[in-house]
CSV table of C-alpha atoms in Angstrom, one decimal:
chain,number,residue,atom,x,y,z
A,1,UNK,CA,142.6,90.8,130.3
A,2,UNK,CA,139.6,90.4,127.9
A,3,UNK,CA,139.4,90.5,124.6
A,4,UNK,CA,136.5,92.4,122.4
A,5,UNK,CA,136.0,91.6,118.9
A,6,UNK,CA,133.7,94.6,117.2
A,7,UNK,CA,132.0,93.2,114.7
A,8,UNK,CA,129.5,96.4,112.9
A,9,UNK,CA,129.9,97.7,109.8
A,10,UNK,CA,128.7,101.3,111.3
A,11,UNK,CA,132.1,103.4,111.7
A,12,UNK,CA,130.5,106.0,114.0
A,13,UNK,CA,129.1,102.0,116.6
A,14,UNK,CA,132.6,101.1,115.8
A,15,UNK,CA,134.3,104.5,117.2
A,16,UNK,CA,132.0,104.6,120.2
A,17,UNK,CA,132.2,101.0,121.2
A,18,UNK,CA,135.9,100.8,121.2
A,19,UNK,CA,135.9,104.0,123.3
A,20,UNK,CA,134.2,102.7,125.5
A,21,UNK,CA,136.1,99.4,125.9
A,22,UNK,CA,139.5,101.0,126.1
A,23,UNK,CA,138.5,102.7,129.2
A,24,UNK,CA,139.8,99.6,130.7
A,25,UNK,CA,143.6,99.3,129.9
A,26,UNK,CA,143.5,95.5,129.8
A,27,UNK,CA,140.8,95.1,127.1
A,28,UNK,CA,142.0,94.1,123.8
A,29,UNK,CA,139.7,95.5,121.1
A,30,UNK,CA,139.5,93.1,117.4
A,31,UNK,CA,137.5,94.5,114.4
A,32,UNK,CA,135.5,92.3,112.2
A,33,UNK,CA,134.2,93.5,109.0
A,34,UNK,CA,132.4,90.5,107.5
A,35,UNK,CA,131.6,87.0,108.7
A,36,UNK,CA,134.2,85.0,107.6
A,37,UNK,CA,136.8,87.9,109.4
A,38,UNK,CA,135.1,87.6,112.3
A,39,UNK,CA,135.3,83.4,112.7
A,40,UNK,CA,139.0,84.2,112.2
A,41,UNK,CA,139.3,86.2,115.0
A,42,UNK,CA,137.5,83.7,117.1
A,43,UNK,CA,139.8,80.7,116.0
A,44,UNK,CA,142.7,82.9,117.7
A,45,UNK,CA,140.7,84.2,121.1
A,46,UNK,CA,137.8,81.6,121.8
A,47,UNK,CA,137.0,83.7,124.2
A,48,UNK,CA,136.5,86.7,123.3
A,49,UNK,CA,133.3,89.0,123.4
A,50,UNK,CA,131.6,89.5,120.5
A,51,UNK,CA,129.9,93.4,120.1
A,52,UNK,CA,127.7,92.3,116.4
A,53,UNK,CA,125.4,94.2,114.7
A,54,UNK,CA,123.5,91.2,113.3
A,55,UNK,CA,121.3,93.4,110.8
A,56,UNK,CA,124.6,94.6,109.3
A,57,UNK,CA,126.7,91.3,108.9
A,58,UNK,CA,126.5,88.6,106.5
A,59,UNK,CA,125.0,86.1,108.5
A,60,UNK,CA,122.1,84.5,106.6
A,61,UNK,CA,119.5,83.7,109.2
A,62,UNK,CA,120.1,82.9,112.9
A,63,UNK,CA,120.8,79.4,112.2
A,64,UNK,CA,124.2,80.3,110.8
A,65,UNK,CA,124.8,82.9,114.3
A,66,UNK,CA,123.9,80.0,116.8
A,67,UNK,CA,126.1,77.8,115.1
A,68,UNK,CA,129.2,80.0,114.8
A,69,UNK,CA,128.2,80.8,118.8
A,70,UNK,CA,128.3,76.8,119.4
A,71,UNK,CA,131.6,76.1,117.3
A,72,UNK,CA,133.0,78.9,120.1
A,73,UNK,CA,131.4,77.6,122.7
A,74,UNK,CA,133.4,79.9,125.1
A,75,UNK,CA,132.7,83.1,123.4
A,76,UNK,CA,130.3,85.4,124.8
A,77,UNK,CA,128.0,88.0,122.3
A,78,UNK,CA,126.3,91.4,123.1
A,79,UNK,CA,123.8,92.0,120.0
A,80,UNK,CA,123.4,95.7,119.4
A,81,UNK,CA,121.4,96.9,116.7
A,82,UNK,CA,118.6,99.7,115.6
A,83,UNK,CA,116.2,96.8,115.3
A,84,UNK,CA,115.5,93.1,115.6
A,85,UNK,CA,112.6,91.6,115.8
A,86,UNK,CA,110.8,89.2,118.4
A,87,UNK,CA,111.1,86.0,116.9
A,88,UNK,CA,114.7,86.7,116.2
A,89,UNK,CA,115.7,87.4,119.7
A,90,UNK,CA,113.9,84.8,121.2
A,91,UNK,CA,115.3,82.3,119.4
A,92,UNK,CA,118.9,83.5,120.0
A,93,UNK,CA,118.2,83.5,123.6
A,94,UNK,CA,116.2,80.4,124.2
A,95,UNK,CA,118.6,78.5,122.0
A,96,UNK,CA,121.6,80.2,123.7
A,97,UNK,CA,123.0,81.5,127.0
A,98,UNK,CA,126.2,83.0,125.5
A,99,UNK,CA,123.9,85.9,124.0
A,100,UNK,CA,122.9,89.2,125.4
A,101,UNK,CA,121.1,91.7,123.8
A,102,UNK,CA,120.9,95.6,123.9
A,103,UNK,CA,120.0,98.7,121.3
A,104,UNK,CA,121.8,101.4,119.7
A,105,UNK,CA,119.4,103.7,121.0
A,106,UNK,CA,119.2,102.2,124.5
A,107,UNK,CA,120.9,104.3,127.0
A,108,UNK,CA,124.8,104.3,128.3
A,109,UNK,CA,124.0,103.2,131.3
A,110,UNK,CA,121.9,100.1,129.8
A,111,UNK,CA,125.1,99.3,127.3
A,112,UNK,CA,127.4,99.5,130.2
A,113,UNK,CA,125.5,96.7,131.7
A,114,UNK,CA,125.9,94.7,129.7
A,115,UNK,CA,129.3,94.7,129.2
A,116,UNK,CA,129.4,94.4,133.4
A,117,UNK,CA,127.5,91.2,132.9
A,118,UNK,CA,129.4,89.6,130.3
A,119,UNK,CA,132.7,90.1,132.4
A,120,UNK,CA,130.6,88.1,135.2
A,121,UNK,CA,130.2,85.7,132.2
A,122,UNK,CA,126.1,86.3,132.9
A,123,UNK,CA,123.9,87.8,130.5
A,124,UNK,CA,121.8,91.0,129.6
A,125,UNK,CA,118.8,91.3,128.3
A,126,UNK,CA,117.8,95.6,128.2
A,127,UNK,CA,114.4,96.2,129.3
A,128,UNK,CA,113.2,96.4,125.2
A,129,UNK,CA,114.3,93.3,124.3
A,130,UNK,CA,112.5,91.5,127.1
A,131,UNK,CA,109.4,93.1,126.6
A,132,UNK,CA,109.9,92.2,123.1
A,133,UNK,CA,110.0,88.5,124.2
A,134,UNK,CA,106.8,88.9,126.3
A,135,UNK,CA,104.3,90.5,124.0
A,136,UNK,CA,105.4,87.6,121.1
A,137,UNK,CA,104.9,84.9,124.0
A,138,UNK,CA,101.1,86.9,124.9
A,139,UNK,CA,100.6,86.8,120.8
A,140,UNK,CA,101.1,83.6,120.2
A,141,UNK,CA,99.0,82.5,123.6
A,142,UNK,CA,96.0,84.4,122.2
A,143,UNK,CA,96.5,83.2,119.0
A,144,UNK,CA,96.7,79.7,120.6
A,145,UNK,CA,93.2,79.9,121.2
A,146,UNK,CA,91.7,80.6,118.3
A,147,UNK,CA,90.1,78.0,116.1
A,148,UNK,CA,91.6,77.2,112.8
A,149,UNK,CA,88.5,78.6,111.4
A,150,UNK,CA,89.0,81.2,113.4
A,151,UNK,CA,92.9,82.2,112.4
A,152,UNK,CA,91.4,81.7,108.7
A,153,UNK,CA,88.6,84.4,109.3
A,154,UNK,CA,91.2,86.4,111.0
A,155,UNK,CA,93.7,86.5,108.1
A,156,UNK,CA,90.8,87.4,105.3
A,157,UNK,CA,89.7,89.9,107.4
A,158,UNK,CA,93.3,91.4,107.6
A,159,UNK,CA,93.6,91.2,104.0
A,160,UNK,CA,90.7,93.2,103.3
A,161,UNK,CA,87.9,91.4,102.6
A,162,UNK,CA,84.2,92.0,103.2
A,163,UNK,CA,81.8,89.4,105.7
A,164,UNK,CA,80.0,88.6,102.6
A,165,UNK,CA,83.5,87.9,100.2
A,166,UNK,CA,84.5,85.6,103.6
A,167,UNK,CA,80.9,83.7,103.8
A,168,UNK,CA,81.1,82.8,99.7
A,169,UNK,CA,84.8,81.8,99.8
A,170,UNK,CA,83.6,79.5,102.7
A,171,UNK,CA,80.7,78.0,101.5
A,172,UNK,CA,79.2,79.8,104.7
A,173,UNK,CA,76.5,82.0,105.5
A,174,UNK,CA,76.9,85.9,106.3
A,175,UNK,CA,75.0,84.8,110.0
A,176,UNK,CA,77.9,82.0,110.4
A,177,UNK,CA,80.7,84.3,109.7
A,178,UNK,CA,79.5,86.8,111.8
A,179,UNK,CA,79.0,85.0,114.6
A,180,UNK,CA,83.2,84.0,114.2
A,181,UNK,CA,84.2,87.6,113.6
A,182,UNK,CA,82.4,88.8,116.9
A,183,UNK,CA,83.9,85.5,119.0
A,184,UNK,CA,87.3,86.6,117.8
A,185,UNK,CA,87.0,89.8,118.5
A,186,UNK,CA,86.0,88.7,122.0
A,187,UNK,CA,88.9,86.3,122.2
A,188,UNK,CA,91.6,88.9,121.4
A,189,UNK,CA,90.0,91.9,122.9
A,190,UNK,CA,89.7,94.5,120.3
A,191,UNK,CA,86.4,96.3,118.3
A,192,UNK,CA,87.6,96.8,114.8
A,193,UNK,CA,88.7,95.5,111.6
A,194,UNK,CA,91.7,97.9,111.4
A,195,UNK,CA,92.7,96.1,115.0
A,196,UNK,CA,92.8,93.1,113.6
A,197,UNK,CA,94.8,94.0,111.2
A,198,UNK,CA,97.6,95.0,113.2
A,199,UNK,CA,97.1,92.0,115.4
A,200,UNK,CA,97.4,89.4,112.4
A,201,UNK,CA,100.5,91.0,111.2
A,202,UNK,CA,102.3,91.1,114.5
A,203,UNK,CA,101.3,87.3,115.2
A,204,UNK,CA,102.6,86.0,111.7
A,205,UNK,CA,99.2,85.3,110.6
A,206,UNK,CA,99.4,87.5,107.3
A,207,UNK,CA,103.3,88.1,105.5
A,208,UNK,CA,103.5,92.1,105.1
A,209,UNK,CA,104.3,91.4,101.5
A,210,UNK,CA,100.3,90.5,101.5
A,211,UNK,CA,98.9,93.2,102.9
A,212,UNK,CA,98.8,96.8,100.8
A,213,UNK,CA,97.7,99.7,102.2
């Protein structure tokens, strides 16, 4: 017998998930409606799966997830959401073995994995999530190989500003500064201010609170 805790605040996930689960006649299915509810149902079945919506718990950052995760060292988590981001996942899964991770709008099939891995006590990582993982790792490889002038340049550019703003804020000439902007363009492959402005946001190099559109 295995017990499920379903920890999402969505009562359409919650309907579907448990519907799922109780295809099986020996699963026992737990709700969890908030954090502290679902640590309480870990303290009476260690090891139990954990179904979480992360995005729509009350978990502070990821530090407070891998910590609950390590307190139940025995317990095993599928993460399900709309969204999460690279960094986020990563961490969770570098930092952690007992996590897998899927999406609501992954397919049945992909969902159903998962579960089959858990009850081998493996993991499952869907196809988005791990190509998730990949493109950060690529981003921050390319931007490992920029200068720091370089990353600087990078960022004004992203925020708008002109070769000539970028030279006087430097102390640099327009020749200098041009010479950087075409070398980084080289380095990260791309022909166009508006591409590095996507690049710098997805690589952390400029906060999206920053850049206005």
């Amino acid at each position: 017998m295995r017990n499920y805790i379903i920890a999402d605040n969505q009562e359409l996930t919650r309907f579907a998930l448990e519907s799922l689960l109780k295809n099986d006649e020996e699963n026992t299915v737990f709700r969890a409606f908030d954090r502290a509810g679902l640590v309480a149902l870990l303290k009476e079945h260690e090891s139990a799966v954990v179904l979480l919506d992360y995005t729509l718990f009350d978990f502070a950052d990821e530090e407070q997830l891998l910590i609950i995760a390590e307190r139940f060292s025995l317990s095993q988590w599928i993460l399900i959401s709309d969204e999460l981001t690279p960094q986020f996942i990563r961490s969770v899964v570098y930092s952690s073995h007992q996590f897998s991770v899927v999406y609501k709008d992954d397919s049945l099939s992909e969902i159903r994995e998962a579960l089959s891995a858990v009850k081998r006590h493996t993991r499952h990582l869907s196809q988005r999530a791990l190509e998730s993982i990949i493109i950060q790792q690529r981003e921050e490889e390319t931007t490992s190989v920029l200068t720091t002038t370089e990353m600087e340049i990078v960022k004004a550019i992203a925020l708008g500003k002109t070769t000539k703003e970028i030279a006087a804020e430097r102390f640099s000439s327009i020749h200098t500064v041009t010479t950087h902007r075409k070398n980084i363009f080289r380095k990260l492959g791309i022909n166009t201010a508006h591409e590095a402005v996507k690049y710098a946001l997805r690589a952390g190099l400029i906060d999206p609170s920053e850049f206005y559109i």
